[in-house]
């Protein structure tokens, strides 16, 4: 990182040229700003949490409380920004390659599948008849570029439609003709905001599971609030920047997975989804959570790792009396901070009891107890 004072306003501001992972980022801030102020400005530009940033000038680590003018950072000064591994928000530090390339949120299909030249939409008649008989349309990993027309002819017979891991782009309005559909798996395709018909999806009043993970979505429309039978909503690994207030209308929702997106906030209406048992918001850009999360008394697992979180709802431990799994690794929140929240003792007892049961039955545990967040010593 190289810094230089502005020529026009030499006494009041400084522009710092931040060099990080092959990129140069100009950052302007007051002359009396501290190193901590600079780190705060760097977080949204690099995705590296402030506590994961180390700034080095002339072989010395710059302390957070030091002012830039006292370093001093002048023309010709060289300062390095070093990121600690794992201490980032979103899907990782923004590098030169990440900034210059268009990264697909879907990495499941291999190269051979992506090069399929012909759409496989012709389905044998015997298979179509079997779909009607069983109610299950299983077309995962079939190299499809479009929904087979035979699917629509099955109409009310279909209970499960699995077209995951294909090359499908369009989800047409006629999907709404599958009136009794319970489970719709559309994950790992080429679906965009423009190519999916939420008008059609809104007609699926019996839908309990919807998976749209690993696609190209940037938003979730208000129409999702009409799917009031939903128990599971999977929209991970997209580029979604916000969730609608209508999400709060899903009062039967038990599992919400929105990890690896670009959320900077959550709607307060999330507190109306009182059936929620598991929420995964990891690898986003969240700095806080609405206090209404404390309304989720059935919540058992809250995954928040790799966000910019600095605080939690004050009633989280006290009101969410079923909570036993909390992952805050890679955030600004440390174990010492957690221990100061009201209700922490009861939460700690629940999670230790869960861990012991896993050990007793040898299920889902490595034997090492996870405190749920990073220790303060990890900052040093």
Coordinates of C-alpha atoms in Angstrom, one line a residue:
X1 CA 0.0 0.0 0.0
X2 CA 1.4 3.4 -1.0
X3 CA 0.1 6.7 0.5
X4 CA 0.2 10.3 -0.6
X5 CA -1.3 13.5 0.7
X6 CA -3.8 15.4 -1.5
X7 CA -2.1 18.4 -3.1
X8 CA -5.2 20.5 -3.0
X9 CA -6.0 20.0 0.7
X10 CA -2.7 19.0 2.2
X11 CA -3.8 19.7 5.8
X12 CA -7.2 18.2 5.9
X13 CA -7.3 14.9 4.0
X14 CA -5.1 12.1 2.7
X15 CA -5.6 9.7 -0.1
X16 CA -4.2 6.3 0.5
X17 CA -3.5 3.9 -2.4
X18 CA -4.2 0.5 -0.8
X19 CA -2.5 -2.4 -2.4
X20 CA -4.1 -5.7 -1.6
X21 CA -3.8 -9.0 -3.5
X22 CA -2.8 -7.5 -6.8
X23 CA -5.3 -4.6 -6.6
X24 CA -4.8 -0.9 -5.9
X25 CA -7.7 0.8 -4.1
X26 CA -7.7 4.6 -3.5
X27 CA -9.1 5.5 -0.1
X28 CA -9.6 9.1 1.0
X29 CA -10.0 10.0 4.7
X30 CA -9.2 12.9 7.1
X31 CA -5.6 13.6 8.1
X32 CA -6.5 13.0 11.8
X33 CA -8.1 9.6 11.0
X34 CA -6.7 6.5 12.8
X35 CA -5.5 3.2 11.4
X36 CA -8.7 1.7 12.8
X37 CA -10.7 4.2 10.6
X38 CA -8.7 3.1 7.6
X39 CA -9.4 -0.6 8.3
X40 CA -13.2 0.1 8.6
X41 CA -13.1 1.7 5.1
X42 CA -11.1 -1.3 3.8
X43 CA -13.6 -3.9 5.0
X44 CA -16.3 -3.4 2.3
X45 CA -13.6 -3.0 -0.4
X46 CA -11.7 -6.2 0.5
X47 CA -14.2 -8.3 2.4
X48 CA -11.5 -8.7 5.1
X49 CA -12.8 -8.0 8.6
X50 CA -11.1 -5.2 10.5
X51 CA -9.7 -7.6 13.0
X52 CA -8.3 -9.7 10.2
X53 CA -6.4 -6.8 8.7
X54 CA -2.7 -6.2 9.5
X55 CA -1.1 -3.0 8.1
X56 CA 2.7 -2.8 8.0
X57 CA 4.8 0.3 7.4
X58 CA 8.6 0.3 7.3
X59 CA 8.6 -3.1 8.9
X60 CA 6.3 -2.1 11.8
X61 CA 2.7 -3.2 12.5
X62 CA 0.5 -0.1 12.7
X63 CA -1.6 -0.1 15.9
X64 CA -5.3 0.7 15.5
X65 CA -5.3 3.8 17.7
X66 CA -2.4 5.4 15.8
X67 CA -3.2 8.4 13.6
X68 CA -2.1 8.3 10.0
X69 CA -0.3 11.6 10.2
X70 CA 1.8 10.3 13.1
X71 CA 3.1 7.3 11.2
X72 CA 3.6 9.3 8.9
X73 CA 2.1 8.2 5.7
X74 CA 3.5 10.4 3.0
X75 CA 4.3 10.3 -0.7
X76 CA 6.5 7.3 -1.3
X77 CA 5.6 5.4 1.9
X78 CA 5.0 1.7 1.4
X79 CA 2.5 0.0 3.6
X80 CA 1.3 -3.6 3.2
X81 CA -2.2 -5.0 3.9
X82 CA -2.0 -8.6 5.1
X83 CA -5.3 -10.6 5.6
X84 CA -5.6 -13.3 8.3
X85 CA -7.0 -16.5 6.9
X86 CA -10.7 -17.1 7.6
X87 CA -11.4 -13.6 8.9
X88 CA -13.6 -12.4 6.1
X89 CA -17.2 -11.6 5.2
X90 CA -19.1 -12.9 2.2
X91 CA -17.5 -15.6 0.1
X92 CA -13.9 -14.5 0.8
X93 CA -11.4 -11.7 0.3
X94 CA -11.8 -9.8 -3.0
X95 CA -8.7 -10.5 -5.0
X96 CA -7.5 -9.3 -8.4
X97 CA -8.8 -12.5 -10.1
X98 CA -12.2 -12.3 -8.3
X99 CA -12.6 -8.7 -9.3
X100 CA -11.8 -9.1 -12.9
X101 CA -13.6 -12.4 -13.6
X102 CA -17.3 -13.2 -13.7
X103 CA -17.6 -16.0 -11.2
X104 CA -20.4 -18.5 -11.7
X105 CA -22.3 -19.3 -8.5
X106 CA -22.8 -22.8 -9.8
X107 CA -19.8 -25.1 -9.7
X108 CA -21.4 -28.4 -9.7
X109 CA -21.7 -29.3 -13.4
X110 CA -18.4 -30.4 -14.9
X111 CA -17.0 -29.2 -18.2
X112 CA -18.3 -32.1 -20.1
X113 CA -21.8 -31.4 -19.0
X114 CA -21.5 -27.7 -19.9
X115 CA -20.5 -28.6 -23.4
X116 CA -23.6 -30.7 -24.2
X117 CA -24.9 -29.5 -27.5
X118 CA -28.3 -30.9 -27.7
X119 CA -31.2 -30.4 -25.3
X120 CA -32.4 -33.7 -24.0
X121 CA -36.1 -33.0 -23.6
X122 CA -37.5 -36.0 -25.3
X123 CA -38.6 -38.5 -22.6
X124 CA -39.7 -42.0 -23.2
X125 CA -43.4 -42.6 -22.9
X126 CA -42.9 -45.3 -20.4
X127 CA -41.1 -42.9 -18.1
X128 CA -43.9 -40.3 -18.4
X129 CA -46.4 -43.0 -17.4
X130 CA -44.2 -43.9 -14.4
X131 CA -44.1 -40.2 -13.3
X132 CA -47.9 -40.2 -13.3
X133 CA -48.0 -43.4 -11.3
X134 CA -45.4 -42.5 -8.7
X135 CA -45.8 -38.7 -8.6
X136 CA -42.0 -38.3 -8.7
X137 CA -40.3 -36.7 -11.7
X138 CA -36.6 -37.4 -11.2
X139 CA -34.5 -35.7 -13.9
X140 CA -31.4 -34.6 -11.9
X141 CA -28.1 -34.5 -13.9
X142 CA -29.7 -35.2 -17.2
X143 CA -28.0 -32.4 -19.2
X144 CA -31.4 -30.7 -19.7
X145 CA -31.5 -27.2 -21.2
X146 CA -35.2 -27.0 -20.8
X147 CA -38.1 -28.6 -18.9
X148 CA -39.4 -31.6 -20.9
X149 CA -42.9 -30.9 -22.2
X150 CA -44.0 -34.3 -20.9
X151 CA -43.6 -32.9 -17.3
X152 CA -46.5 -30.5 -17.8
X153 CA -48.7 -33.2 -19.2
X154 CA -48.5 -35.0 -15.9
X155 CA -50.3 -32.1 -14.2
X156 CA -51.9 -32.9 -10.8
X157 CA -50.1 -36.2 -10.6
X158 CA -46.7 -34.7 -9.8
X159 CA -45.7 -34.4 -6.1
X160 CA -42.0 -34.1 -6.6
X161 CA -40.1 -32.4 -9.4
X162 CA -36.3 -32.7 -9.3
X163 CA -34.5 -31.1 -12.2
X164 CA -31.4 -30.1 -10.2
X165 CA -27.9 -30.1 -11.7
X166 CA -28.9 -29.4 -15.3
X167 CA -28.5 -26.5 -17.7
X168 CA -32.1 -25.2 -17.4
X169 CA -32.6 -21.5 -17.7
X170 CA -36.4 -21.0 -18.0
X171 CA -38.9 -21.8 -15.3
X172 CA -42.1 -21.0 -17.2
X173 CA -45.5 -19.9 -15.9
X174 CA -46.9 -23.3 -16.7
X175 CA -45.1 -24.7 -13.6
X176 CA -48.1 -23.4 -11.8
X177 CA -50.2 -26.1 -13.5
X178 CA -48.5 -28.7 -11.1
X179 CA -51.1 -27.7 -8.5
X180 CA -50.3 -30.5 -6.0
X181 CA -46.5 -30.2 -6.2
X182 CA -44.9 -30.6 -2.7
X183 CA -41.2 -30.5 -3.5
X184 CA -39.4 -28.5 -6.3
X185 CA -35.7 -28.8 -6.7
X186 CA -34.2 -26.3 -9.2
X187 CA -30.8 -26.0 -7.7
X188 CA -27.6 -25.9 -9.8
X189 CA -29.0 -24.6 -13.1
X190 CA -28.8 -21.4 -15.1
X191 CA -31.8 -19.6 -13.7
X192 CA -31.8 -15.8 -13.5
X193 CA -34.2 -13.2 -12.1
X194 CA -35.7 -12.7 -15.6
X195 CA -36.0 -16.4 -16.5
X196 CA -38.1 -17.6 -13.5
X197 CA -41.8 -17.1 -13.4
X198 CA -42.8 -16.3 -9.9
X199 CA -46.3 -15.9 -11.1
X200 CA -46.3 -19.6 -11.8
X201 CA -44.5 -20.5 -8.6
X202 CA -47.1 -18.5 -6.6
X203 CA -49.8 -21.0 -7.7
X204 CA -48.1 -23.8 -5.9
X205 CA -50.0 -23.6 -2.7
X206 CA -49.0 -27.1 -1.6
X207 CA -45.3 -26.5 -2.0
X208 CA -43.3 -27.4 1.1
X209 CA -39.7 -27.5 -0.2
X210 CA -38.2 -25.1 -2.7
X211 CA -34.5 -25.2 -3.7
X212 CA -33.0 -22.6 -5.9
X213 CA -29.4 -22.7 -4.7
X214 CA -26.5 -22.4 -7.0
X215 CA -28.1 -20.3 -9.7
X216 CA -27.8 -16.6 -10.8
X217 CA -30.5 -14.9 -8.8
X218 CA -29.9 -11.4 -7.4
X219 CA -33.2 -10.9 -5.6
X220 CA -36.1 -12.7 -4.1
X221 CA -39.5 -11.1 -5.0
X222 CA -42.4 -10.3 -2.7
X223 CA -44.3 -13.2 -4.4
X224 CA -42.4 -15.6 -2.2
X225 CA -44.7 -14.6 0.6
X226 CA -47.6 -16.4 -1.2
X227 CA -46.0 -19.8 -0.7
X228 CA -47.4 -20.1 2.8
X229 CA -47.0 -23.9 3.0
X230 CA -43.2 -23.7 2.6
X231 CA -41.2 -25.5 5.3
X232 CA -37.8 -25.3 3.6
X233 CA -36.4 -22.5 1.4
X234 CA -32.9 -23.1 0.0
X235 CA -31.4 -20.1 -2.0
X236 CA -27.8 -20.4 -1.1
X237 CA -24.9 -19.6 -3.5
X238 CA -26.6 -16.9 -5.6
X239 CA -25.9 -13.2 -5.6
X240 CA -29.0 -12.1 -3.6
X241 CA -28.6 -8.7 -2.0
X242 CA -31.9 -8.4 -0.1
X243 CA -34.9 -10.4 1.1
X244 CA -38.5 -9.0 1.0
X245 CA -40.6 -8.2 4.0
X246 CA -43.1 -10.7 2.7
X247 CA -40.7 -13.4 3.9
X248 CA -42.4 -13.0 7.3
X249 CA -45.6 -14.4 5.9
X250 CA -44.0 -17.9 5.7
X251 CA -45.2 -18.9 9.2
X252 CA -44.6 -22.6 8.5
X253 CA -41.0 -22.2 7.4
X254 CA -38.6 -24.4 9.4
X255 CA -35.3 -24.3 7.4
X256 CA -33.9 -21.2 5.7
X257 CA -30.6 -21.4 3.9
X258 CA -29.3 -18.2 2.4
X259 CA -25.6 -18.7 2.8
X260 CA -23.1 -17.5 0.2
X261 CA -25.0 -14.5 -1.0
X262 CA -24.6 -10.7 -0.7
X263 CA -27.0 -9.8 2.0
X264 CA -26.2 -6.7 4.0
X265 CA -29.3 -6.8 6.2
X266 CA -32.3 -9.0 7.1
X267 CA -35.9 -7.9 7.2
X268 CA -37.3 -7.5 10.7
X269 CA -40.3 -9.6 9.5
X270 CA -38.1 -12.7 9.9
X271 CA -39.3 -12.6 13.5
X272 CA -42.8 -13.7 12.2
X273 CA -41.4 -17.0 10.9
X274 CA -41.8 -18.5 14.3
X275 CA -41.5 -22.1 13.1
X276 CA -37.9 -21.6 12.1
X277 CA -35.6 -24.3 13.5
X278 CA -32.5 -23.6 11.4
X279 CA -31.1 -20.5 9.7
X280 CA -27.9 -20.4 7.7
X281 CA -26.7 -16.9 6.8
X282 CA -23.0 -17.6 6.6
X283 CA -20.8 -15.9 4.0
X284 CA -22.8 -12.7 3.5
X285 CA -22.2 -9.0 4.3
X286 CA -24.3 -8.7 7.4
X287 CA -23.3 -6.2 10.1
X288 CA -26.2 -6.8 12.5
X289 CA -29.4 -8.8 12.9
X290 CA -32.9 -7.5 13.6
X291 CA -33.9 -7.7 17.3
X292 CA -37.0 -9.7 16.1
X293 CA -34.8 -12.8 15.7
X294 CA -35.3 -13.1 19.4
X295 CA -39.0 -14.0 18.7
X296 CA -37.8 -17.4 17.2
X297 CA -38.4 -19.5 20.2
X298 CA -38.1 -22.8 18.3
X299 CA -34.7 -21.9 16.7
X300 CA -32.1 -24.5 17.3
X301 CA -29.3 -23.6 14.8
X302 CA -28.1 -20.2 13.7
X303 CA -25.1 -20.2 11.3
X304 CA -23.5 -16.7 10.9
X305 CA -19.9 -17.4 10.1
X306 CA -17.9 -15.1 7.8
X307 CA -20.0 -11.9 8.1
X308 CA -19.2 -8.4 9.3
X309 CA -21.3 -8.9 12.5
X310 CA -20.3 -6.8 15.5
X311 CA -23.4 -7.5 17.7
X312 CA -26.3 -9.8 18.3
X313 CA -29.9 -9.2 19.3
X314 CA -29.8 -8.7 23.1
X315 CA -32.6 -11.2 23.7
X316 CA -31.1 -14.0 21.5
X317 CA -30.0 -16.3 24.3
X318 CA -32.8 -15.4 26.7
X319 CA -35.8 -15.8 24.2
X320 CA -34.4 -18.4 21.8
X321 CA -34.6 -21.1 24.5
X322 CA -34.0 -24.0 22.1
X323 CA -30.9 -22.6 20.5
X324 CA -28.0 -25.0 20.9
X325 CA -25.9 -24.4 17.7
X326 CA -24.3 -21.0 17.0
X327 CA -21.5 -20.4 14.5
X328 CA -19.9 -17.0 14.6
X329 CA -16.4 -17.9 13.4
X330 CA -14.9 -15.3 11.1
X331 CA -17.0 -12.4 12.4
X332 CA -16.1 -9.5 14.7
X333 CA -17.9 -11.2 17.6
X334 CA -15.7 -13.2 20.0
X335 CA -16.3 -15.7 22.7
X336 CA -15.7 -13.0 25.4
X337 CA -18.5 -10.9 23.8
X338 CA -20.9 -13.9 23.8
X339 CA -20.3 -14.5 27.5
X340 CA -21.6 -11.0 28.3
X341 CA -25.0 -11.5 26.7
X342 CA -27.9 -12.2 29.0
X343 CA -28.9 -15.9 29.0
X344 CA -25.5 -17.1 27.9
X345 CA -25.2 -19.6 30.8
X346 CA -28.4 -21.5 29.8
X347 CA -27.3 -21.4 26.1
X348 CA -23.9 -22.8 27.0
X349 CA -25.5 -25.6 29.0
X350 CA -27.8 -26.6 26.1
X351 CA -25.0 -26.8 23.6
X352 CA -22.7 -28.7 25.9
X353 CA -25.5 -31.2 26.6
X354 CA -26.0 -31.6 22.8
X355 CA -22.3 -32.1 22.3
X356 CA -22.2 -34.8 25.0
X357 CA -25.1 -36.6 23.5
X358 CA -23.3 -36.6 20.1
X359 CA -20.3 -38.1 21.8
X360 CA -22.4 -40.7 23.6
X361 CA -24.1 -41.9 20.4
X362 CA -21.0 -41.1 18.2
X363 CA -23.1 -39.0 15.8
X364 CA -22.0 -35.8 14.0
X365 CA -19.1 -34.9 16.3
X366 CA -15.3 -35.0 16.0
X367 CA -15.0 -35.0 19.8
X368 CA -13.8 -31.4 19.9
X369 CA -16.1 -28.9 21.5
X370 CA -16.6 -25.8 19.4
X371 CA -17.0 -22.6 21.4
X372 CA -19.0 -21.1 18.5
X373 CA -16.8 -18.0 17.9
X374 CA -13.2 -17.0 17.7
X375 CA -11.2 -16.2 20.9
X376 CA -9.8 -12.7 21.5
X377 CA -6.3 -14.1 21.3
X378 CA -7.0 -15.0 17.6
X379 CA -6.9 -11.2 17.0
X380 CA -3.3 -10.9 18.2

